[in-house]
């Protein structure tokens, strides 16, 4: 029995998602392109649909639709302009590809959501430029093919999200309730991107109040050995898990699960505050107010500025974009030396682009399974050429395509190994090429792609050395505090001084990435926590600019630096200028306290790991 389990563990479990996405994107876009008269370049539109879908997916439906509307014209130009330029002047086409890839590689500076956007833009550009098409084509046919692909990608994104457009936002907020180490900052960012719906904002504030108060109560109870308080917190935890399940559920979920406990009269205030936070979540689930939270025009503009950082000459993002552009330029020059219409150009360009990552270790992690897959796959394909009749090559290639896509995410080496037979076998069968020569060319080009992406692309780029990580951590903290202080001075967020400070803070946060030789999972997680917490504190500051009690305490707290205990308390009621309690400020203070705790915890972890 044990032996059988061991044998089963040797067979990796595949994942059909890539295969299904490819079918869903390619088939309808190919049919639409053919119906529009795209002719031989229909295949370009089919793959554009898949790559554009990668760019369109990643967040709540509302924000993804807005992003797709903005990206569509750029993707159209990326898929058409370099290819048409290359028909007139190959150097001009190469220059256009490098410029588009460079701009795309800078987009992740706007946030993690834009990682897939950069990937999609690069893949659309490189495939449309390098794809081998049968016969000649007119410029308008290429335009029609790319438009067909973009239409299908947009339709699929809408179709995927129609059933549950706010699934990602609810899941992020539910994670604040029931995860051991919740990312409050990420949940807040997702909520803002989703249009800031009132009920989800109330649920997020309640969830954060519960987390902050429960952590405080648990710490005190453990020190005092208060078994009764710990038992009450366990009951509250069960209720939080129940509410998290309801939050993740689609539509009006039934109110089932752990009930609210009856608290004794002498129950500590922190436990009462934790229960009040869960009550807020339950009330939000009951009412589900679909309206968006009110933000003034100045506040919305300031949030856009806070999320639009400037690119600095020393930034690591710029360094990565330059490396990517250099690597792709080298591969384009190598591809230009091949015979016109070589069917392997697009494949090798996409391979190099897929390996190029922000750090050397990440690039090696991408290169290793590809290297193993190509070498093993090439050896097996050579055996196939020697033993299998030529008529069997096409069906075997199609089977390899299915198997390769099935294992592409679960076991990349298997996927890339299968792609050797797919690429070489299909081209040999349909274009009547020499099998051995095509296999050798493919292997050599893939080895060149690995070499360029892991060595040439990481050659030293002068004048782009970043500051030490601890210096960047402290500078981001100081810049955020300066922006909050500027808004506290009474100016509207979009007046000159606060707007300038907000942009400086955003630029400082954008430089919070690990150095190439310092890639550690724990450090990466701490840096992401620190960066997103600072970003969300900035957005809260923009929304609370007119609330003097919050802004005064927040600005003063930032002056203490990123390593000292926070002065902001979640259980100290905020009062307005008349001395009356301000419930909204109290809700904000709970969120601010949690975000400050996350930021300082991450900063201390980063300093201790230096």
XYZ file of C-alpha atoms in Angstrom:
610
model
C 0.000 0.000 0.000
C 2.781 2.351 0.955
C 4.604 1.454 -2.174
C 1.565 2.303 -4.249
C 1.304 5.704 -2.573
C 4.972 6.315 -3.267
C 4.548 5.501 -6.951
C 1.593 7.815 -7.232
C 3.632 10.636 -5.655
C 6.229 10.321 -8.446
C 3.605 11.369 -10.999
C 3.022 15.135 -10.721
C -0.523 16.341 -10.575
C -1.394 18.414 -13.616
C -3.550 21.506 -13.873
C -5.979 22.024 -16.767
C -6.338 25.798 -16.273
C -3.740 26.797 -18.893
C -5.173 24.345 -21.429
C -8.739 25.538 -20.865
C -7.746 29.210 -21.027
C -5.900 28.591 -24.261
C -8.892 26.867 -25.838
C -11.298 29.541 -24.597
C -9.153 32.352 -25.993
C -7.732 30.922 -29.220
C -10.748 29.191 -30.781
C -13.253 32.107 -30.720
C -10.614 34.702 -31.665
C -9.496 32.582 -34.626
C -13.102 32.226 -35.782
C -13.764 35.940 -35.354
C -10.534 36.883 -37.117
C -11.374 34.625 -40.048
C -14.885 36.090 -40.239
C -13.432 39.622 -40.311
C -11.096 38.686 -43.151
C -7.789 38.588 -41.283
C -6.482 35.861 -43.559
C -3.084 34.365 -42.806
C -2.490 36.561 -39.730
C -5.507 35.116 -37.920
C -3.067 33.100 -35.803
C -1.588 36.362 -34.487
C -4.979 37.497 -33.207
C -5.605 34.098 -31.640
C -2.488 34.309 -29.458
C -3.052 38.015 -28.799
C -6.353 37.009 -27.177
C -4.556 34.671 -24.769
C -1.805 37.146 -23.874
C -4.218 40.080 -23.523
C -6.368 37.976 -21.204
C -3.315 37.555 -18.967
C -3.101 41.345 -18.751
C -6.834 41.773 -18.098
C -7.061 39.243 -15.222
C -5.955 39.874 -11.666
C -8.446 41.948 -9.686
C -12.150 42.622 -9.122
C -14.241 42.835 -12.288
C -14.874 46.572 -11.982
C -11.202 47.532 -11.809
C -10.193 44.973 -14.449
C -12.728 46.365 -16.933
C -11.431 49.897 -16.400
C -7.881 48.674 -16.824
C -8.754 46.732 -19.984
C -10.361 49.819 -21.520
C -7.152 51.771 -20.921
C -4.843 48.977 -22.095
C -6.712 47.999 -25.270
C -5.389 50.841 -27.500
C -1.848 50.280 -26.243
C -2.083 46.521 -26.868
C -3.437 47.204 -30.349
C -0.448 49.421 -31.121
C 1.936 46.882 -29.567
C 0.553 44.112 -31.758
C 0.499 46.103 -35.003
C 3.109 48.876 -35.131
C 6.381 46.893 -34.681
C 5.352 44.252 -37.204
C 4.321 46.781 -39.850
C 7.458 48.846 -39.246
C 9.622 45.757 -39.700
C 8.060 45.209 -43.134
C 9.545 48.570 -44.154
C 12.662 48.737 -41.959
C 13.814 45.937 -39.699
C 15.873 48.255 -37.417
C 12.800 50.450 -36.941
C 10.715 47.408 -36.032
C 13.354 46.230 -33.547
C 13.495 49.689 -31.976
C 9.705 49.732 -31.573
C 9.702 46.310 -29.892
C 12.465 47.308 -27.462
C 10.694 50.567 -26.588
C 7.359 48.845 -25.891
C 8.972 46.095 -23.813
C 10.899 48.731 -21.836
C 7.745 50.711 -21.043
C 5.877 47.532 -20.138
C 8.656 46.430 -17.775
C 8.262 49.714 -15.882
C 4.556 49.176 -15.178
C 4.996 46.994 -12.032
C 6.148 50.188 -10.322
C 2.416 50.931 -10.061
C 1.815 47.848 -7.903
C 1.734 44.029 -7.952
C -1.447 44.067 -10.075
C 0.628 45.354 -12.995
C 2.991 42.366 -13.037
C 0.567 40.468 -15.261
C -0.053 43.623 -17.315
C 3.661 43.910 -18.075
C 3.748 40.215 -18.953
C 0.775 40.500 -21.295
C 2.105 43.582 -23.102
C 5.501 42.005 -23.663
C 4.069 38.728 -24.946
C 1.638 40.454 -27.326
C 4.461 42.582 -28.760
C 6.995 39.793 -29.179
C 4.622 37.233 -30.639
C 3.003 39.655 -33.087
C 6.455 40.784 -34.232
C 8.018 37.348 -34.602
C 5.091 35.135 -35.662
C 5.608 33.349 -38.968
C 2.547 33.658 -41.207
C 1.725 31.830 -44.396
C 1.868 34.061 -47.453
C 1.607 37.849 -47.556
C -0.914 40.007 -45.728
C -2.273 43.539 -45.888
C -1.817 45.956 -42.967
C -5.551 46.121 -42.329
C -5.662 42.332 -41.919
C -3.153 42.479 -39.069
C -5.200 45.248 -37.443
C -8.357 43.167 -37.738
C -6.654 40.081 -36.309
C -5.375 41.955 -33.233
C -8.744 43.665 -32.713
C -10.448 40.260 -32.853
C -8.078 38.970 -30.176
C -8.677 41.983 -27.923
C -12.454 41.685 -28.288
C -12.367 38.031 -27.279
C -10.025 38.713 -24.329
C -12.275 41.507 -23.046
C -15.392 39.374 -23.465
C -13.787 36.485 -21.580
C -12.745 38.756 -18.696
C -16.305 40.035 -18.381
C -17.691 36.504 -18.681
C -15.360 35.164 -15.992
C -16.405 37.890 -13.564
C -20.115 38.309 -14.216
C -21.132 35.538 -11.861
C -19.301 37.081 -8.893
C -17.722 40.458 -9.713
C -16.536 41.185 -6.168
C -15.209 37.755 -5.267
C -11.591 38.938 -4.910
C -12.547 41.852 -2.648
C -14.684 39.721 -0.341
C -11.963 37.062 -0.149
C -9.362 39.659 0.839
C -11.564 41.012 3.633
C -12.465 37.515 4.805
C -8.744 36.821 5.086
C -8.425 39.618 7.641
C -10.921 37.735 9.804
C -9.631 34.191 9.723
C -6.011 34.076 8.580
C -3.173 33.724 11.059
C -1.167 36.519 9.406
C -3.686 38.657 7.507
C -2.538 41.258 4.979
C -4.786 44.149 5.988
C -2.987 46.478 3.613
C -3.704 44.281 0.601
C -7.376 44.008 1.551
C -7.678 47.774 1.790
C -6.025 48.243 -1.600
C -8.359 45.708 -3.213
C -11.365 47.462 -1.666
C -10.318 50.845 -3.071
C -9.713 49.320 -6.528
C -13.213 47.827 -6.445
C -14.848 51.249 -6.128
C -14.892 51.397 -2.300
C -18.363 49.843 -1.761
C -19.788 51.008 1.557
C -20.735 47.636 3.021
C -17.367 46.062 2.271
C -15.630 49.092 3.746
C -17.675 48.706 6.932
C -16.858 44.997 7.002
C -13.147 45.731 6.568
C -13.170 48.293 9.380
C -14.966 45.815 11.642
C -12.562 43.024 10.738
C -9.557 45.211 11.498
C -11.046 46.390 14.797
C -11.577 42.753 15.755
C -7.999 41.761 14.850
C -6.369 44.656 16.717
C -8.504 44.276 19.845
C -8.255 40.465 19.891
C -4.464 40.582 19.618
C -4.256 43.050 22.484
C -6.659 41.045 24.643
C -4.827 37.779 23.966
C -1.479 39.287 24.952
C -2.855 40.603 28.260
C -4.697 37.358 29.017
C -1.583 35.229 28.455
C 0.495 37.428 30.752
C -2.148 37.309 33.491
C -3.010 33.649 32.968
C -6.677 34.587 32.467
C -8.177 31.312 31.198
C -11.678 32.809 31.026
C -10.574 35.607 28.703
C -8.717 33.154 26.472
C -11.816 30.945 26.270
C -13.940 33.953 25.296
C -11.424 34.844 22.598
C -11.659 31.284 21.244
C -15.430 31.714 20.929
C -14.922 35.018 19.147
C -12.421 33.353 16.825
C -15.016 30.726 15.876
C -17.498 33.486 15.151
C -14.878 35.307 13.030
C -14.304 32.155 10.979
C -18.054 31.783 10.487
C -18.358 35.386 9.319
C -15.385 34.894 6.977
C -17.172 31.953 5.338
C -20.260 34.111 4.866
C -18.098 36.888 3.431
C -16.605 34.537 0.845
C -20.013 33.117 -0.062
C -21.689 34.545 -3.141
C -24.918 36.498 -2.643
C -26.958 36.658 0.539
C -25.462 33.961 2.736
C -27.518 32.446 5.507
C -26.593 33.649 8.990
C -25.379 30.363 10.400
C -22.467 29.254 12.517
C -21.061 30.461 15.822
C -23.365 32.898 17.633
C -22.220 36.033 19.458
C -21.169 35.170 23.036
C -22.843 36.776 26.061
C -20.155 38.812 27.793
C -19.961 39.302 31.535
C -20.148 42.774 33.052
C -16.458 42.734 33.998
C -15.262 41.650 30.540
C -12.126 43.612 29.518
C -12.693 46.545 27.158
C -10.429 45.026 24.506
C -12.611 41.891 24.270
C -15.725 44.063 24.039
C -14.031 46.017 21.256
C -13.254 42.755 19.440
C -16.888 41.690 19.689
C -17.991 45.120 18.461
C -15.772 44.655 15.399
C -17.440 41.333 14.593
C -20.838 42.973 15.094
C -19.839 45.543 12.458
C -18.985 42.731 10.032
C -22.284 40.960 10.725
C -24.234 44.198 10.231
C -22.450 44.852 6.934
C -23.277 41.329 5.747
C -26.939 41.915 6.624
C -27.308 45.224 4.825
C -24.842 44.920 1.909
C -25.062 48.580 0.912
C -23.874 48.589 -2.695
C -23.183 52.324 -2.818
C -19.604 53.566 -2.987
C -18.000 55.460 -0.124
C -18.026 59.200 -0.682
C -14.700 60.614 -1.820
C -14.301 64.217 -2.902
C -12.804 65.017 -6.279
C -9.627 66.226 -4.554
C -9.364 63.000 -2.566
C -9.798 60.823 -5.650
C -7.152 62.840 -7.498
C -4.777 62.560 -4.545
C -5.228 58.785 -4.397
C -4.379 58.605 -8.113
C -1.231 60.646 -7.452
C -0.312 58.410 -4.509
C -0.516 55.395 -6.814
C 1.416 57.004 -9.665
C 5.021 57.123 -8.499
C 7.785 58.768 -10.474
C 10.607 56.650 -11.900
C 13.929 57.640 -10.369
C 17.305 57.047 -12.061
C 18.440 54.858 -9.125
C 15.264 52.801 -8.891
C 15.470 49.017 -9.147
C 12.400 48.999 -11.403
C 14.229 51.124 -13.963
C 17.228 48.831 -13.652
C 15.059 45.812 -14.431
C 13.414 47.577 -17.383
C 16.829 48.432 -18.851
C 18.008 44.839 -18.413
C 14.876 43.503 -20.053
C 15.245 45.892 -22.975
C 18.911 44.932 -23.427
C 18.145 41.213 -23.283
C 15.321 41.470 -25.801
C 17.465 43.671 -28.065
C 20.194 41.019 -28.136
C 17.661 38.312 -28.961
C 16.099 40.453 -31.693
C 19.518 40.981 -33.279
C 20.176 37.229 -33.160
C 16.746 36.548 -34.672
C 17.475 39.017 -37.475
C 20.374 36.788 -38.562
C 18.021 33.858 -39.199
C 16.383 33.217 -42.544
C 13.331 35.404 -43.302
C 10.115 33.939 -41.961
C 11.866 31.538 -39.579
C 9.045 29.939 -37.546
C 11.150 29.716 -34.359
C 11.626 33.478 -33.891
C 8.476 34.086 -31.839
C 9.152 31.058 -29.647
C 12.680 32.095 -28.721
C 11.696 35.726 -28.090
C 8.927 34.631 -25.725
C 11.323 32.230 -23.985
C 13.873 34.970 -23.271
C 11.161 37.350 -22.093
C 9.686 34.724 -19.776
C 13.048 34.088 -18.108
C 13.938 37.755 -17.543
C 12.857 38.657 -14.001
C 13.555 41.476 -11.560
C 16.291 39.532 -9.753
C 18.965 37.093 -10.821
C 17.690 34.325 -8.544
C 14.179 34.702 -9.919
C 15.568 34.489 -13.460
C 17.518 31.350 -12.592
C 14.364 29.816 -11.099
C 12.607 30.438 -14.421
C 15.568 29.281 -16.533
C 16.304 25.971 -14.784
C 13.102 24.031 -15.634
C 13.221 25.408 -19.180
C 16.836 24.303 -19.575
C 16.112 20.805 -18.249
C 12.944 20.510 -20.307
C 14.599 21.590 -23.553
C 17.628 19.320 -23.204
C 15.658 16.231 -22.172
C 12.902 17.015 -24.631
C 15.357 17.466 -27.508
C 16.916 14.075 -26.786
C 13.502 12.385 -26.718
C 12.374 14.161 -29.884
C 15.498 12.943 -31.678
C 14.595 9.404 -30.675
C 11.069 10.002 -32.027
C 12.539 11.136 -35.352
C 14.542 7.908 -35.560
C 11.753 5.508 -34.581
C 8.384 7.010 -35.532
C 7.069 7.214 -39.109
C 6.768 10.826 -40.395
C 3.002 10.506 -40.680
C 2.727 10.102 -36.910
C 4.607 13.303 -36.108
C 1.628 15.659 -36.359
C -0.747 13.683 -34.077
C 2.081 13.099 -31.585
C 2.751 16.853 -31.543
C -0.901 17.578 -30.782
C -0.869 15.062 -27.924
C 2.319 16.679 -26.605
C 0.588 20.073 -26.744
C -2.207 18.858 -24.483
C 0.197 17.158 -22.066
C 2.557 20.146 -22.016
C -0.173 22.663 -21.248
C -1.613 20.323 -18.618
C 1.699 20.248 -16.713
C 2.975 23.761 -17.530
C 2.213 25.227 -14.088
C 2.441 22.079 -11.931
C 5.657 20.663 -13.463
C 7.217 23.257 -15.817
C 10.105 21.015 -16.888
C 7.617 18.469 -18.264
C 5.676 21.235 -19.972
C 8.753 22.707 -21.657
C 9.945 19.254 -22.659
C 6.643 18.607 -24.408
C 6.850 22.012 -26.108
C 10.018 20.867 -27.887
C 8.003 18.217 -29.747
C 5.118 20.666 -30.268
C 7.252 23.417 -31.807
C 9.594 21.248 -33.821
C 7.025 18.603 -34.763
C 4.347 21.018 -35.970
C 6.813 23.070 -38.002
C 8.393 19.978 -39.571
C 4.966 18.521 -40.418
C 3.265 21.643 -41.758
C 6.230 23.464 -43.319
C 8.155 20.393 -44.550
C 11.394 21.362 -42.806
C 14.404 19.157 -42.121
C 13.691 17.425 -38.778
C 17.250 17.206 -37.447
C 18.209 20.702 -38.598
C 15.087 22.234 -37.078
C 15.660 20.408 -33.778
C 19.273 21.586 -33.595
C 18.283 25.153 -34.427
C 15.556 25.133 -31.771
C 17.914 23.777 -29.112
C 20.636 26.289 -29.960
C 18.213 29.220 -29.915
C 16.741 28.178 -26.575
C 20.214 27.867 -25.061
C 20.962 31.364 -26.370
C 17.750 32.658 -24.781
C 18.718 31.171 -21.403
C 22.234 32.607 -21.654
C 21.068 36.083 -22.631
C 18.324 36.234 -20.000
C 20.516 35.068 -17.119
C 23.903 36.568 -18.030
C 23.771 39.311 -20.651
C 20.585 40.777 -19.227
C 22.241 41.103 -15.810
C 25.407 42.843 -16.944
C 26.211 45.817 -14.748
C 24.198 48.882 -15.778
C 26.183 52.019 -14.787
C 24.700 54.565 -12.384
C 21.737 52.408 -11.417
C 23.027 50.972 -8.142
C 20.296 51.253 -5.496
C 20.725 52.517 -1.958
C 21.028 49.866 0.787
C 17.671 48.327 1.667
C 17.603 49.718 5.221
C 18.168 53.222 3.850
C 15.282 52.787 1.418
C 13.025 51.480 4.220
C 13.750 54.524 6.362
C 13.431 56.947 3.447
C 10.011 55.546 2.525
C 8.875 55.994 6.133
C 10.154 59.576 6.260
C 8.575 60.456 2.898
C 5.208 59.036 3.973
C 5.362 60.973 7.241
C 6.246 64.163 5.384
C 3.248 63.728 3.079
C 0.900 63.140 6.007
C 2.328 66.198 7.756
C 1.782 68.305 4.633
C -1.863 67.238 4.469
C -2.293 67.909 8.204
C -1.326 71.527 7.601
C -4.846 72.083 6.333
C -4.243 72.061 2.598
C -6.470 70.078 0.284
C -4.682 66.917 -0.834
C -4.257 68.114 -4.418
C -2.797 71.522 -3.604
C 0.818 71.981 -4.666
C 2.710 71.103 -1.471
C 0.751 67.946 -0.443
C 0.607 66.680 -4.034
C 4.378 66.981 -4.360
C 4.897 65.206 -1.027
C 2.442 62.428 -1.989
C 4.334 61.823 -5.221
C 7.674 61.711 -3.381
C 6.267 59.152 -0.942
C 4.976 57.014 -3.814
C 8.379 57.121 -5.528
C 10.131 56.106 -2.299
C 7.750 53.148 -1.838
C 8.365 52.023 -5.396
C 12.053 51.483 -4.561
C 11.190 48.986 -1.812
C 12.247 45.850 -3.658
C 14.983 43.360 -2.859
C 18.421 43.535 -4.416
C 19.384 40.883 -6.969
C 21.644 39.006 -4.550
C 19.269 39.273 -1.603
C 16.260 37.200 -2.634
C 14.819 35.531 0.486
C 11.151 34.519 0.858
C 10.876 35.920 4.402
C 12.428 39.228 3.385
C 10.267 39.448 0.283
C 7.091 38.939 2.336
C 8.171 41.502 4.946
C 8.982 44.055 2.255
C 5.615 43.555 0.553
C 3.855 43.967 3.903
C 5.808 47.163 4.642
C 5.243 48.663 1.202
C 1.496 48.025 1.069
C 0.954 49.193 4.656
C 2.624 52.533 3.901
C 0.567 52.916 0.719
C -2.688 52.330 2.548
C -1.740 54.654 5.413
C -1.254 57.326 2.778
C -4.720 56.710 1.329
C -6.276 56.833 4.798
C -4.459 60.115 5.370
C -5.956 61.509 2.183
C -9.453 60.489 3.282
C -8.913 61.833 6.821
C -7.149 65.090 5.906
C -9.964 67.148 7.469
C -10.040 65.109 10.703
C -7.533 66.894 12.926
C -7.469 64.295 15.766
C -6.459 61.487 13.422
C -3.954 63.478 11.378
C -2.244 64.992 14.416
C -1.661 61.634 16.112
C -0.687 59.937 12.841
C 1.841 62.609 11.858
C 3.337 62.622 15.365
C 3.599 58.834 15.332
C 5.566 58.865 12.087
C 8.178 61.166 13.599
C 9.116 58.346 16.004
C 10.575 56.332 13.127
C 9.773 52.863 11.748
C 11.204 50.836 14.640
C 9.463 52.249 17.742
C 6.134 51.206 19.240
C 3.131 53.021 17.813
C 1.295 55.722 19.768
C -1.960 55.136 17.892
C -4.407 53.082 19.963
C -7.534 51.402 18.668
C -9.356 51.624 22.008
C -8.946 55.390 22.640
C -12.062 57.160 21.359
C -11.398 59.967 18.879
C -13.305 63.188 19.436
C -14.111 66.029 17.102
C -13.406 69.691 17.844
C -16.567 69.992 19.963
C -15.440 67.154 22.212
C -18.077 64.703 20.932
C -17.192 61.114 20.057
C -16.435 60.588 16.368
C -17.330 56.958 15.500
C -15.862 57.178 11.994
C -12.546 58.430 13.385
C -12.556 55.534 15.867
C -13.041 53.107 12.968
C -10.176 54.739 11.102
C -7.969 54.593 14.186
C -8.457 50.820 14.392
C -7.361 50.460 10.785
C -4.450 52.887 11.254
C -3.274 51.020 14.369
C -3.242 47.710 12.505
C -1.453 49.155 9.471
C 1.178 50.818 11.657
C 1.694 47.535 13.485
C 2.169 45.719 10.159
C 4.584 48.380 8.879
C 6.721 48.462 12.025
C 6.743 44.685 12.355
C 7.974 44.386 8.761
C 10.580 47.171 9.165
C 12.013 45.514 12.278
C 12.179 42.142 10.508
C 14.006 43.702 7.561
C 16.528 45.434 9.834
C 17.219 42.267 11.850
C 17.856 40.254 8.659
C 20.465 42.646 7.293
